Short mmCIF file of C-alpha atoms in Angstrom, two decimals:
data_model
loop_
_atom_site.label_atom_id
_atom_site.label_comp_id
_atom_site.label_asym_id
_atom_site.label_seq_id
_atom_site.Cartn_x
_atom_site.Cartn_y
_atom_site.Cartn_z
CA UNK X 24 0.00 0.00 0.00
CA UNK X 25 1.51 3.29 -1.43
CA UNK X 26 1.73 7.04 1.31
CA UNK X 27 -0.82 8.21 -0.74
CA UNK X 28 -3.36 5.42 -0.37
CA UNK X 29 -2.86 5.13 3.16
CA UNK X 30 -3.38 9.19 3.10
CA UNK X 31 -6.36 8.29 1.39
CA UNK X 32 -8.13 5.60 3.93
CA UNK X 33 -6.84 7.73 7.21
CA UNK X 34 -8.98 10.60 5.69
CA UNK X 35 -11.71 8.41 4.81
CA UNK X 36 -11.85 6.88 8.09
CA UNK X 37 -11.19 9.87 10.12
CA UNK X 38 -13.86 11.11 8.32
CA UNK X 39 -16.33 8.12 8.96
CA UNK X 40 -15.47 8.17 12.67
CA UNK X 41 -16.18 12.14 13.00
CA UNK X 42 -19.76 11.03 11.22
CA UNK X 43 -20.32 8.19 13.54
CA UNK X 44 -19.72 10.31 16.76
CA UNK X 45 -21.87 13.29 15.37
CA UNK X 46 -24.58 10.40 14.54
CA UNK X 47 -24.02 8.93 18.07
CA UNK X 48 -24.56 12.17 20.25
CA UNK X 49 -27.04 12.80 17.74
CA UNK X 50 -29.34 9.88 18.96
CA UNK X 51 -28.45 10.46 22.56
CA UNK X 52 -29.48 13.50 22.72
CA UNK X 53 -32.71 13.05 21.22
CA UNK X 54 -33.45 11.00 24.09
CA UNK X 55 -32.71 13.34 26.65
CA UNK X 56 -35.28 15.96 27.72
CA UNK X 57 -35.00 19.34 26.75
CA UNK X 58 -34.89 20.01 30.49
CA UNK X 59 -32.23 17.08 30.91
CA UNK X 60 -29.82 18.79 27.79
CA UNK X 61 -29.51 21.36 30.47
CA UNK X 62 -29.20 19.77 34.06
CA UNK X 63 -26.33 19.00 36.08
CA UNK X 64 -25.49 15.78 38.18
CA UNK X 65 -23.73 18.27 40.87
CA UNK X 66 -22.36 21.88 40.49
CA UNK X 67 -19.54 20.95 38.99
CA UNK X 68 -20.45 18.75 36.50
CA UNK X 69 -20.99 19.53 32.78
CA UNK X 70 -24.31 19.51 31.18
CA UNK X 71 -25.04 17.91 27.98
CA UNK X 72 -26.12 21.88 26.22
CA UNK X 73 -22.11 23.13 28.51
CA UNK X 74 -20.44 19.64 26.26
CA UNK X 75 -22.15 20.80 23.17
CA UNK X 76 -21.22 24.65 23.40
CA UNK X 77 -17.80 23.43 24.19
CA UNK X 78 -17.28 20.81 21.21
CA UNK X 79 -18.24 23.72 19.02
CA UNK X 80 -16.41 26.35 20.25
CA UNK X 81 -13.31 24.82 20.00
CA UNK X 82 -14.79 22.85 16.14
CA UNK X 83 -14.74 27.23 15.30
CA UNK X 84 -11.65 27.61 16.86
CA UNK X 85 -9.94 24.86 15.65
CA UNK X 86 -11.27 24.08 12.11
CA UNK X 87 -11.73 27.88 10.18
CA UNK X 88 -8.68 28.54 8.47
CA UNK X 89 -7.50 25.37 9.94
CA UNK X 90 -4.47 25.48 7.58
CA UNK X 91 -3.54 29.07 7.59
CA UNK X 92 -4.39 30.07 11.19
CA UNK X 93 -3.26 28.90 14.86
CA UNK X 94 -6.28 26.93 16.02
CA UNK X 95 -6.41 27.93 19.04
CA UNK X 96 -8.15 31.74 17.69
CA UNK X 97 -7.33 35.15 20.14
CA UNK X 98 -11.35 35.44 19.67
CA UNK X 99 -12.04 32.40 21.81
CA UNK X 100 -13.09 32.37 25.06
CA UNK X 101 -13.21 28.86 26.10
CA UNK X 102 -14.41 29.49 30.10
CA UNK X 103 -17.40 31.19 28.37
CA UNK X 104 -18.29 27.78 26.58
CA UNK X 105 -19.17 26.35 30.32
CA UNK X 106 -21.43 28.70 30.95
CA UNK X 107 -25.17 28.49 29.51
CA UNK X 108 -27.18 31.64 29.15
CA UNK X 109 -31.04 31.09 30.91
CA UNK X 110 -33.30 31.00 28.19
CA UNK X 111 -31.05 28.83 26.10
CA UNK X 112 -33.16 26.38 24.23
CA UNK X 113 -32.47 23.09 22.19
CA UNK X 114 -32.84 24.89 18.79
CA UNK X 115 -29.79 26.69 20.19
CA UNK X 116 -27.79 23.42 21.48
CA UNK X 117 -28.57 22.04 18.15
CA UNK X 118 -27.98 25.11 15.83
CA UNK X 119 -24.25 25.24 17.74
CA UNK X 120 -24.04 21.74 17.77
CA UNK X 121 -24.79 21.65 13.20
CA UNK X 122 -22.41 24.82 13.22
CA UNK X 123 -19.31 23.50 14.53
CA UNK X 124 -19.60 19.93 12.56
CA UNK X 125 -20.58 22.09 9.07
CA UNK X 126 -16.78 24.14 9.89
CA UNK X 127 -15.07 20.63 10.76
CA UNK X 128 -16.67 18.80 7.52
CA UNK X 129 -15.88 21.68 5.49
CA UNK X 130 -12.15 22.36 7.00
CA UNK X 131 -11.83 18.29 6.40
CA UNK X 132 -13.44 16.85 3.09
CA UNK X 133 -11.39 18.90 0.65
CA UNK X 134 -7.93 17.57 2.47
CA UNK X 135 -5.82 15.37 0.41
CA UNK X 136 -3.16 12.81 1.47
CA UNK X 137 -0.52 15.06 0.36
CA UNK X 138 -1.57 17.38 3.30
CA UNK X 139 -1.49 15.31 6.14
CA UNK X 140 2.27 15.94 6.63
CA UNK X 141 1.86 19.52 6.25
CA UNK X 142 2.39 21.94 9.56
CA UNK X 143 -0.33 23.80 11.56
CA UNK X 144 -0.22 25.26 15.00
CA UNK X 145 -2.71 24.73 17.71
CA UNK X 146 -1.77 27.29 20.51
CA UNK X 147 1.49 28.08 19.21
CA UNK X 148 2.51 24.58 18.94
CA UNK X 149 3.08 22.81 15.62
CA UNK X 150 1.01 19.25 14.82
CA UNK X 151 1.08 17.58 11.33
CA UNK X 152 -2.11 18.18 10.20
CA UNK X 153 -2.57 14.38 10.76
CA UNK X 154 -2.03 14.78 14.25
CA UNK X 155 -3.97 17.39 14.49
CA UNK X 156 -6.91 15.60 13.07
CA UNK X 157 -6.72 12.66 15.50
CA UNK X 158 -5.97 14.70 18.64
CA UNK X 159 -9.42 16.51 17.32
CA UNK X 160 -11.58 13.47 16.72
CA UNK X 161 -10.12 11.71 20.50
CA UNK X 162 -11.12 15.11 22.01
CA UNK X 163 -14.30 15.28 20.59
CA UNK X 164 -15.12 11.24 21.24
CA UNK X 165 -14.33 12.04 25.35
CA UNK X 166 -17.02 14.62 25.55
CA UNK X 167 -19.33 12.40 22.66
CA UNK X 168 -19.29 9.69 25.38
CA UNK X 169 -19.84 12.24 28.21
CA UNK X 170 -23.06 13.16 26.29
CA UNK X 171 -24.11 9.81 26.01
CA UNK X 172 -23.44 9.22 29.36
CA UNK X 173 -25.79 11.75 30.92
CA UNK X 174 -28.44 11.26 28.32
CA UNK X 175 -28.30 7.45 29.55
CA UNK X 176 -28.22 8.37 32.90
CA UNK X 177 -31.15 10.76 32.53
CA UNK X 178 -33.58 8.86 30.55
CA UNK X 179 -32.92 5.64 33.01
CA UNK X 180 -34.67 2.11 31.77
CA UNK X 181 -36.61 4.04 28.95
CA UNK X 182 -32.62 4.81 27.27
CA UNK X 183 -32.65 2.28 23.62
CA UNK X 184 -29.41 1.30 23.34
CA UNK X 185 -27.04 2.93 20.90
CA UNK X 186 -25.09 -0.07 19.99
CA UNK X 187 -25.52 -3.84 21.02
CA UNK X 188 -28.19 -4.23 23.71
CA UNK X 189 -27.18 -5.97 26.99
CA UNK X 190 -27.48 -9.92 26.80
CA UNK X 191 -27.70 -9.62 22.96
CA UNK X 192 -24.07 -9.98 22.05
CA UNK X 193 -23.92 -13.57 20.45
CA UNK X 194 -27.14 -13.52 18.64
CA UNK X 195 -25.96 -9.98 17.36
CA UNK X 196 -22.74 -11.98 16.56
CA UNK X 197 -24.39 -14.63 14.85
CA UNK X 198 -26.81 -12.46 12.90
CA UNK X 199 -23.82 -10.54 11.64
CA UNK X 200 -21.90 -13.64 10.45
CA UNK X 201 -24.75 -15.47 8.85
CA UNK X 202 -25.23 -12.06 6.80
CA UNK X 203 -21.41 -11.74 5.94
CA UNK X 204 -21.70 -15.45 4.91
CA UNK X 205 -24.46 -15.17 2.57
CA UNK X 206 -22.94 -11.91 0.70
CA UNK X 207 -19.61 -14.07 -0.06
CA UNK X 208 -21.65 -17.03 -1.33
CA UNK X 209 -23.55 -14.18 -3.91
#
């Protein structure tokens, strides 16, 4: 496998895995309350809207001009992403929430494998821009599954599963190989 097609399948996959996350918070927080996007589990806990405002402000820190500008931006206030304003709503977790991942898709899709090994700084210190990527997309997966946490936690036994349900794991298993078996026979 040539540089450029592993290039190729990291962006492709980082990309997939940035989609899967998004898809994954997505679904957990439809399941949460619009009272519950906004509650705390003690006073110094994050909320689920405090996770959200944060993933995006540092998505628009972080991904506009991502290749010509420090990502960490002088216009960011990151101590201000922590704190909610009363009267927030969902529509505005949500419109925050489809405004950071629009700058990250658009900062990401148009990369090539050739720029992966470029330079970028992120608070005055340089990353490839394929380190940069990945120390994005771990970032954002520790808060994802913070979200998912407390929208678990908060909608109790009613919570449907976002992945294989408890005491399902070998018929899951099975289902998956009988399916894989019958594609290689066609």
């Amino acid at each position: 496998m040539s540089a450029q097609d592993i290039g190729s399948a990291y962006l492709s996959d980082a990309l997939r895995s940035f989609r899967s996350y998004k898809r994954l918070a997505e679904e957990a927080m439809a399941q949460a309350s619009d009272q519950d996007l906004f509650r705390l589990i003690d006073p110094e806990a994050n909320s689920i809207a405090m996770l959200v405002k944060h993933i995006t402000g540092n998505m628009r820190s972080r991904w506009t001009d991502f290749l010509t500008s420090d990502g960490e931006k002088p216009n960011r206030h990151r101590d201000q992403e922590f704190i909610i304003a009363p009267g927030a709503t969902r529509a505005d977790v949500m419109q925050w929430w489809d405004e950071g991942w629009q700058r990250l898709f658009a900062a990401i899709t148009p990369l090539t494998p050739d720029d992966l090994q470029r330079t970028v700084t992120i608070a005055g210190r340089e990353h490839t821009v394929l380190q940069a990527i990945t120390r994005q997309l771990l970032h954002y997966a520790g808060h994802i599954n913070q979200i998912i946490l407390l929208a678990k936690h908060f909608r109790g036994p009613e919570w449907k599963t976002l992945s294989i349900p408890k005491g399902k794991s070998e018929a899951v298993t099975r289902e998956y190989e009988s399916r894989h078996a019958a594609r290689r026979e066609a």
